[in-house]
Rosetta silent file (secondary structure, phi, psi, omega in degrees, C-alpha in Angstrom):
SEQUENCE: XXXXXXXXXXXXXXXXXXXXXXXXXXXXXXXXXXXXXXXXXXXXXXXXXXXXXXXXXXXXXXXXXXXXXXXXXXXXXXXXXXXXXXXXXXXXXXXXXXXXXXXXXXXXXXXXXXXXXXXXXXXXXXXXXXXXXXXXXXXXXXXXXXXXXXXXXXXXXXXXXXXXXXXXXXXXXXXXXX
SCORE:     score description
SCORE:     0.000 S_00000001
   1 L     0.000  176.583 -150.749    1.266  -18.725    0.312 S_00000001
   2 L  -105.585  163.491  169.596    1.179  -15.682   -2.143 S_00000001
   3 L  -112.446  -43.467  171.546    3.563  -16.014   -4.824 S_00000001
   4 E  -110.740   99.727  166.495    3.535  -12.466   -6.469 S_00000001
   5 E   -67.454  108.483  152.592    4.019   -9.757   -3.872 S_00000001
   6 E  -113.185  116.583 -166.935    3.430   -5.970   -4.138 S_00000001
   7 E  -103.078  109.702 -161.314    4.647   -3.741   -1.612 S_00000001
   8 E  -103.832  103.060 -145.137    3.447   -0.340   -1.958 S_00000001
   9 L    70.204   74.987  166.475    5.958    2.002    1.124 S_00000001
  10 L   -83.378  -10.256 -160.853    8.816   -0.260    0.842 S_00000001
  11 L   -82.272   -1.962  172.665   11.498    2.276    1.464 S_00000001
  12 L  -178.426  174.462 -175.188   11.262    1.794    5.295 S_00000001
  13 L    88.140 -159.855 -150.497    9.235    0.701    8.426 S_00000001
  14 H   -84.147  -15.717  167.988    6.931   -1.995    8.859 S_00000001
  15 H   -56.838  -48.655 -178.165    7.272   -2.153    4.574 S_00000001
  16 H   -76.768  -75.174 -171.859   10.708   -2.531    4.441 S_00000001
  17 H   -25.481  -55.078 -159.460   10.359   -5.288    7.214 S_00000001
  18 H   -79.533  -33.275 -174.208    7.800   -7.298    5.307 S_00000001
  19 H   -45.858  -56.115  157.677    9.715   -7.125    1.971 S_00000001
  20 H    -8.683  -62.100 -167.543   12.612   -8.692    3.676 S_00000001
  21 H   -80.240  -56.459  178.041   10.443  -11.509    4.775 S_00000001
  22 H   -51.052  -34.522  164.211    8.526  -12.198    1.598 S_00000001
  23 H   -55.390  -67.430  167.470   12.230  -12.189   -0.411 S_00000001
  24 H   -28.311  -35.305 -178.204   13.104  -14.335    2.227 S_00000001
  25 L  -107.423   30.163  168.231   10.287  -16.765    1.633 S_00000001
  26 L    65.609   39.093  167.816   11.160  -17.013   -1.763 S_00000001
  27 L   -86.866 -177.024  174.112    8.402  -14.451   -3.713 S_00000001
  28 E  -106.799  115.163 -172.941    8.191  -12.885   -6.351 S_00000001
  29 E  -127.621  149.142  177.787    8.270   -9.369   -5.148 S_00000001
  30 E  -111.320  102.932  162.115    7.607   -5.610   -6.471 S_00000001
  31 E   -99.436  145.137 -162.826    8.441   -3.052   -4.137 S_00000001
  32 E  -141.216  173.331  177.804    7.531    0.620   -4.804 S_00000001
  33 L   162.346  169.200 -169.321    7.508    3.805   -2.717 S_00000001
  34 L   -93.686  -58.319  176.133    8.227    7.511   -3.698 S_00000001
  35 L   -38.954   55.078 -154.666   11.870    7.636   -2.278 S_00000001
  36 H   -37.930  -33.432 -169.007   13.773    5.900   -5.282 S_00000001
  37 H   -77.055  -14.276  154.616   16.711    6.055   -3.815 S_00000001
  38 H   -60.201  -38.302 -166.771   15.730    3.974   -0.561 S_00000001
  39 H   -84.268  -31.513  175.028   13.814    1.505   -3.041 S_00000001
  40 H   -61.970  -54.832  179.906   17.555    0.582   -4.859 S_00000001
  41 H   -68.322  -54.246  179.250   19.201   -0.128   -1.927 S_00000001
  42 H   -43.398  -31.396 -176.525   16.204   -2.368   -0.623 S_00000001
  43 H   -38.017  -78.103  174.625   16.424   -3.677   -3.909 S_00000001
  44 H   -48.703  -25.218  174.282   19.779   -4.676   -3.975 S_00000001
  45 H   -91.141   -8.628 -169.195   19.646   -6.135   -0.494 S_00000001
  46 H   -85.965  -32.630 -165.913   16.839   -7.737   -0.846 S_00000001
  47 H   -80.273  -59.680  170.201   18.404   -9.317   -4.235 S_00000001
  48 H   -40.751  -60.738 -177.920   21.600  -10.209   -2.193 S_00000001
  49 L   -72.121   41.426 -173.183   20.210  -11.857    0.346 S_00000001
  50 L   114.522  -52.968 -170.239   18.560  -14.216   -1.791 S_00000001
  51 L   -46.031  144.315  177.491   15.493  -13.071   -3.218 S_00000001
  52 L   -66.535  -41.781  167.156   14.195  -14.475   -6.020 S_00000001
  53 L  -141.963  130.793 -161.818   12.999  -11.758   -7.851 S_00000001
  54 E  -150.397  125.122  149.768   12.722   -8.371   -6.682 S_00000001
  55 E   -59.885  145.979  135.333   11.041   -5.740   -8.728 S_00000001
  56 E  -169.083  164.506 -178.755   10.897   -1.843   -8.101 S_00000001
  57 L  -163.581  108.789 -170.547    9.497    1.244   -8.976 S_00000001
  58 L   -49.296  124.477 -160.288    9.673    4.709   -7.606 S_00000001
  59 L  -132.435   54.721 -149.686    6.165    5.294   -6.703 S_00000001
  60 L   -82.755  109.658 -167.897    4.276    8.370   -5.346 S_00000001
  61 L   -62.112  -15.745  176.393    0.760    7.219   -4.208 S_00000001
  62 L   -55.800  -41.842 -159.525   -0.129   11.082   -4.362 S_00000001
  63 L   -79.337  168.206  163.398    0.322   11.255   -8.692 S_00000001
  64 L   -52.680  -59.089 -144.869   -2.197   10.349  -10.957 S_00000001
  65 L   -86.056    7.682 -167.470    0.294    7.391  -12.423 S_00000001
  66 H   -95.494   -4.509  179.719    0.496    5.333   -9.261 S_00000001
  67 H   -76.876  -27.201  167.539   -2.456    3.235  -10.442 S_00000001
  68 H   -58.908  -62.877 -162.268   -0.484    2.553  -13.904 S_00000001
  69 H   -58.549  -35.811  169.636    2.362    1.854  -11.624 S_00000001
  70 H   -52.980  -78.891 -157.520    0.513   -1.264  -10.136 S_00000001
  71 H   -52.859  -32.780  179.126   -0.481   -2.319  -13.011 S_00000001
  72 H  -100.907  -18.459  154.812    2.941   -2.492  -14.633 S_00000001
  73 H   -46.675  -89.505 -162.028    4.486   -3.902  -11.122 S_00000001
  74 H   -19.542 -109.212 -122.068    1.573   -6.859  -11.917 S_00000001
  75 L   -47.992  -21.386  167.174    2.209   -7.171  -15.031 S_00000001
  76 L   -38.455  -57.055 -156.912    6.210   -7.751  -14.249 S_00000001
  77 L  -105.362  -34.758  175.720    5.642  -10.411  -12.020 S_00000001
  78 L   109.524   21.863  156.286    2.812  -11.968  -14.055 S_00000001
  79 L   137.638 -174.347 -140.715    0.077  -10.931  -11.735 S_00000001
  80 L  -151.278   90.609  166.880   -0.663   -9.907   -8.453 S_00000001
  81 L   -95.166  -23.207  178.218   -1.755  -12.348   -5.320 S_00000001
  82 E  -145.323  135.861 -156.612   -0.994  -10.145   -2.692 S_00000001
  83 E  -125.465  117.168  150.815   -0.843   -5.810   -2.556 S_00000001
  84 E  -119.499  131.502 -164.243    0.019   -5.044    0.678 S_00000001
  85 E   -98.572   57.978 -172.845   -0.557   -1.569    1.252 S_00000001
  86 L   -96.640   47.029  165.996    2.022    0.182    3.859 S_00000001
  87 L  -102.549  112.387  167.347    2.164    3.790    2.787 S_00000001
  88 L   173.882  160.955  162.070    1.249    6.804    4.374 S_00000001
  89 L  -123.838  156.791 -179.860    2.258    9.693    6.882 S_00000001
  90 L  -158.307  147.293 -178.023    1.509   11.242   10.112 S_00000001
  91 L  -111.925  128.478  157.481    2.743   14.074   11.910 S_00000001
  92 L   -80.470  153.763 -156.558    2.129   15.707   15.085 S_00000001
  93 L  -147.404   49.658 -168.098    0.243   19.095   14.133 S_00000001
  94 L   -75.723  -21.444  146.915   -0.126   20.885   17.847 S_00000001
  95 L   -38.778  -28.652  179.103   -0.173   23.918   15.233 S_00000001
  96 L    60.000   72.028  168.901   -2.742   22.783   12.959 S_00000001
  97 L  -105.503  117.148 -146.505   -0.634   23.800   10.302 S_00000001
  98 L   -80.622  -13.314  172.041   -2.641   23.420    7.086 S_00000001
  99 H   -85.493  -24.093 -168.185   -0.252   21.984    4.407 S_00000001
 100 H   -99.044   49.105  179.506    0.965   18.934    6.861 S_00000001
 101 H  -135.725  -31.502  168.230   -2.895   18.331    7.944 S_00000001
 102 H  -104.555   14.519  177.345   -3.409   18.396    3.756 S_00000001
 103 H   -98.067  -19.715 -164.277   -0.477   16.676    2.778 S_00000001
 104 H   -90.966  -49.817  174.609   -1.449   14.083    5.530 S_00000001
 105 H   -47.001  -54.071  167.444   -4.887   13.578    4.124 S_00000001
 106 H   -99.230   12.752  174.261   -4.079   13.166    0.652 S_00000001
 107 H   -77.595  -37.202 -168.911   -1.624   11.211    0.801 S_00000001
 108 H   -95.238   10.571  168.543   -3.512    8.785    3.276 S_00000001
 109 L  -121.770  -63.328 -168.994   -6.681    8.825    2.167 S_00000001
 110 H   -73.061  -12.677 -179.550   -6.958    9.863   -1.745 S_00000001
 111 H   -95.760   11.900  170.661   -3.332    8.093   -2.530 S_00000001
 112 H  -104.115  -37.696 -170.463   -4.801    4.927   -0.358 S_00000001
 113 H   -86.318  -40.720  158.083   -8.275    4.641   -2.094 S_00000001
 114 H   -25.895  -48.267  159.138   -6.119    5.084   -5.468 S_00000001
 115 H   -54.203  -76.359 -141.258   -4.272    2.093   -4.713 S_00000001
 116 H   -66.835  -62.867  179.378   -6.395    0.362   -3.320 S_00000001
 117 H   -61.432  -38.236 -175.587   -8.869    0.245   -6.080 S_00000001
 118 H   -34.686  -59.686 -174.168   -5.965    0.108   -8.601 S_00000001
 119 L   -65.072  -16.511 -178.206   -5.082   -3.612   -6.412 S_00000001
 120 H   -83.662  -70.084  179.598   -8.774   -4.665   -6.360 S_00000001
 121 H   -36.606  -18.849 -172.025   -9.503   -4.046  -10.218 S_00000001
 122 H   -84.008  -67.675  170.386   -6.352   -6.006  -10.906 S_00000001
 123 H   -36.417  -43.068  153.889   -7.289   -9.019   -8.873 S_00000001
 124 H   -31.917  -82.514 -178.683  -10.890   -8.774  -10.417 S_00000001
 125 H   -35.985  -50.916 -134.121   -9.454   -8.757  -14.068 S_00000001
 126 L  -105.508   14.652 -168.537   -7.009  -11.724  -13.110 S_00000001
 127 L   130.412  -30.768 -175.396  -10.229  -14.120  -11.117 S_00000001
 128 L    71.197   13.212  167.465  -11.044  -12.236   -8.310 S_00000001
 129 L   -88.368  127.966 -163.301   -8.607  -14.115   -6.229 S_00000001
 130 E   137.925  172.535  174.096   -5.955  -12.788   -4.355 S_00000001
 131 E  -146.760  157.354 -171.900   -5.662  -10.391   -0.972 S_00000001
 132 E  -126.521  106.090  151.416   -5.554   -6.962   -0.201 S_00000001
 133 E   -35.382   36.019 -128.064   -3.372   -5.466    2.776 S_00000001
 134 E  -118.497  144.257  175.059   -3.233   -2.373    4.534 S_00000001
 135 L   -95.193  142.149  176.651   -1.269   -1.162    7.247 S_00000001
 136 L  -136.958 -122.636 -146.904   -3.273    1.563    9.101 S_00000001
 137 L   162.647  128.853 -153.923   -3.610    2.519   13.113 S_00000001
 138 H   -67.902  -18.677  172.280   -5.390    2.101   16.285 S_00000001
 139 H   -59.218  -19.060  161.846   -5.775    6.027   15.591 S_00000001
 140 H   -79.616   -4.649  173.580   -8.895    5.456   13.555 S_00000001
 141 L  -109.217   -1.149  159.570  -10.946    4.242   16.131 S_00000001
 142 L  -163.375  133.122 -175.426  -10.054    7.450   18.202 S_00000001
 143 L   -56.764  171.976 -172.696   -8.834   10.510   17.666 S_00000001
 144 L  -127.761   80.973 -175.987   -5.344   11.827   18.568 S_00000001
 145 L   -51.983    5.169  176.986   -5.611   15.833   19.302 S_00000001
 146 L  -135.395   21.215  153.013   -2.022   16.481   18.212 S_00000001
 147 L  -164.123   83.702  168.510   -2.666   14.929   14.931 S_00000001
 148 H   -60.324  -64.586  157.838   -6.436   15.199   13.416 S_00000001
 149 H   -23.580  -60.485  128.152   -5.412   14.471   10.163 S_00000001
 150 H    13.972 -100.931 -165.125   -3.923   12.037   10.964 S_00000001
 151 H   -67.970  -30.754 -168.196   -6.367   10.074   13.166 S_00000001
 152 H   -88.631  -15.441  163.390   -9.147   10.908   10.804 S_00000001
 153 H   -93.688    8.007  178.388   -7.713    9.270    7.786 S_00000001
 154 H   -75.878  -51.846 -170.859   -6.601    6.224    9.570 S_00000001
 155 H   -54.252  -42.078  173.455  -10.807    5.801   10.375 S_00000001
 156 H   -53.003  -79.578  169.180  -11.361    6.508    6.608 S_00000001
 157 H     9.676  -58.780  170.736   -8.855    3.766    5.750 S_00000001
 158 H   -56.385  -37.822 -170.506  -11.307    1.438    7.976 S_00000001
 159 H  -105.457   19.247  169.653  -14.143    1.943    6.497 S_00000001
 160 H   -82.483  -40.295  152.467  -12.527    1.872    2.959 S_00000001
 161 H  -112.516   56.650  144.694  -11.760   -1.542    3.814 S_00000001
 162 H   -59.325  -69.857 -146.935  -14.856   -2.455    5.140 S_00000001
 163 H   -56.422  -58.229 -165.107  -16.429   -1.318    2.258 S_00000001
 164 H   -57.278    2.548  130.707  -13.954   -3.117   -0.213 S_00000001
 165 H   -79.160  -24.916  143.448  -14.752   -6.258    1.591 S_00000001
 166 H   -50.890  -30.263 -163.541  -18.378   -6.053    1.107 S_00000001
 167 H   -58.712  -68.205 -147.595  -17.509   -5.460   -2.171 S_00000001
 168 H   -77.545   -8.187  153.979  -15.829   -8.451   -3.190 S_00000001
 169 H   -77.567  -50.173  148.016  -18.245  -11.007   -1.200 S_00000001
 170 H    -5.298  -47.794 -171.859  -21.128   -9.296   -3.017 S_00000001
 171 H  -105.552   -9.573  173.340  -19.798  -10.000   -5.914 S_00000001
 172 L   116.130    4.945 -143.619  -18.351  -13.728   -5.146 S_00000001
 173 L   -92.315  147.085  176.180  -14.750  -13.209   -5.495 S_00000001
 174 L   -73.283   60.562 -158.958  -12.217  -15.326   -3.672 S_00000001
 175 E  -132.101  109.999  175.715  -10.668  -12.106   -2.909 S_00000001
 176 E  -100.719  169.995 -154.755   -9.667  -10.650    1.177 S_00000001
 177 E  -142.888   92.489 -158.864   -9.504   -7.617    2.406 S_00000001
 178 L  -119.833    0.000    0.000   -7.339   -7.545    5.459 S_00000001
């Protein structure tokens, strides 16, 4: 079982759910997410009920810094066995209204492959052991006409980790890509 947990959209959802359970099972966990004030109360409940250690750090996968911010999550907990990746948004868009069709894009595609690699390169550095997480949606294998954005960065998602599982058996590392 993983010992050192990162949760990158902790402040609610299927994020929030898993922190819960990984505190519960006694990690060591970092949870992060752009809503600080969501990630303090998980904090705190997650430290009340038990957890052993519970990290956080207001976290927008959108900035430049969120790749630092993994890296100083790791570096917290004293490394990084498992990044689960449950960030991202989607809207219906029967307008096609062009900021939530680009806000939906870069958060779920260029603030996912930002992560993502941040969470590989770590695992690399530290052995090349470790797993990589992602929450996506059955929306990438077909679109959804009342959210294109949407549907089309869920498919990207897929084949980012596709690729990023080629990667790391190419290269040898005991490292999945789920």
């Amino acid at each position: 079982m993983a010992k050192n947990v990162i949760i990158m959209g902790a402040t609610s959802g299927i994020g929030a759910s898993l922190a819960g359970l990984f505190a519960a099972l006694g990690c060591h966990l970092a949870i992060a997410g752009r809503r600080a004030p969501l990630l303090e109360q998980s904090a705190a409940r997650l430290q009340a009920a038990g957890g052993e250690r519970v990290i956080w750090e207001p976290v927008d996968v959108c900035s430049e810094g969120a790749a630092a911010a993994i890296e100083r999550l790791a570096a917290q907990l004293g490394g990084v066995d498992l990044y689960i990746h449950a960030s991202g948004i989607g809207c219906e868009n029967p307008q096609l209204d062009p900021g939530i069709e680009l806000e939906t894009t870069a958060t779920n595609t260029l603030g996912f492959a930002r992560c993502l690699d941040a969470a590989f390169r770590l695992m690399e550095a530290q052995g090349g052991n470790g797993q990589i997480a992602a929450i996506s949606s059955v929306a990438g294998t077909r679109g959804i006409g009342i959210s294109p954005a949407y549907s089309a960065s869920k498919a990207f998602q897929s084949r980012y980790l596709e690729a990023l599982r080629q990667r790391a058996s190419a290269k040898g590392l005991g490292l999945f890509v789920t």
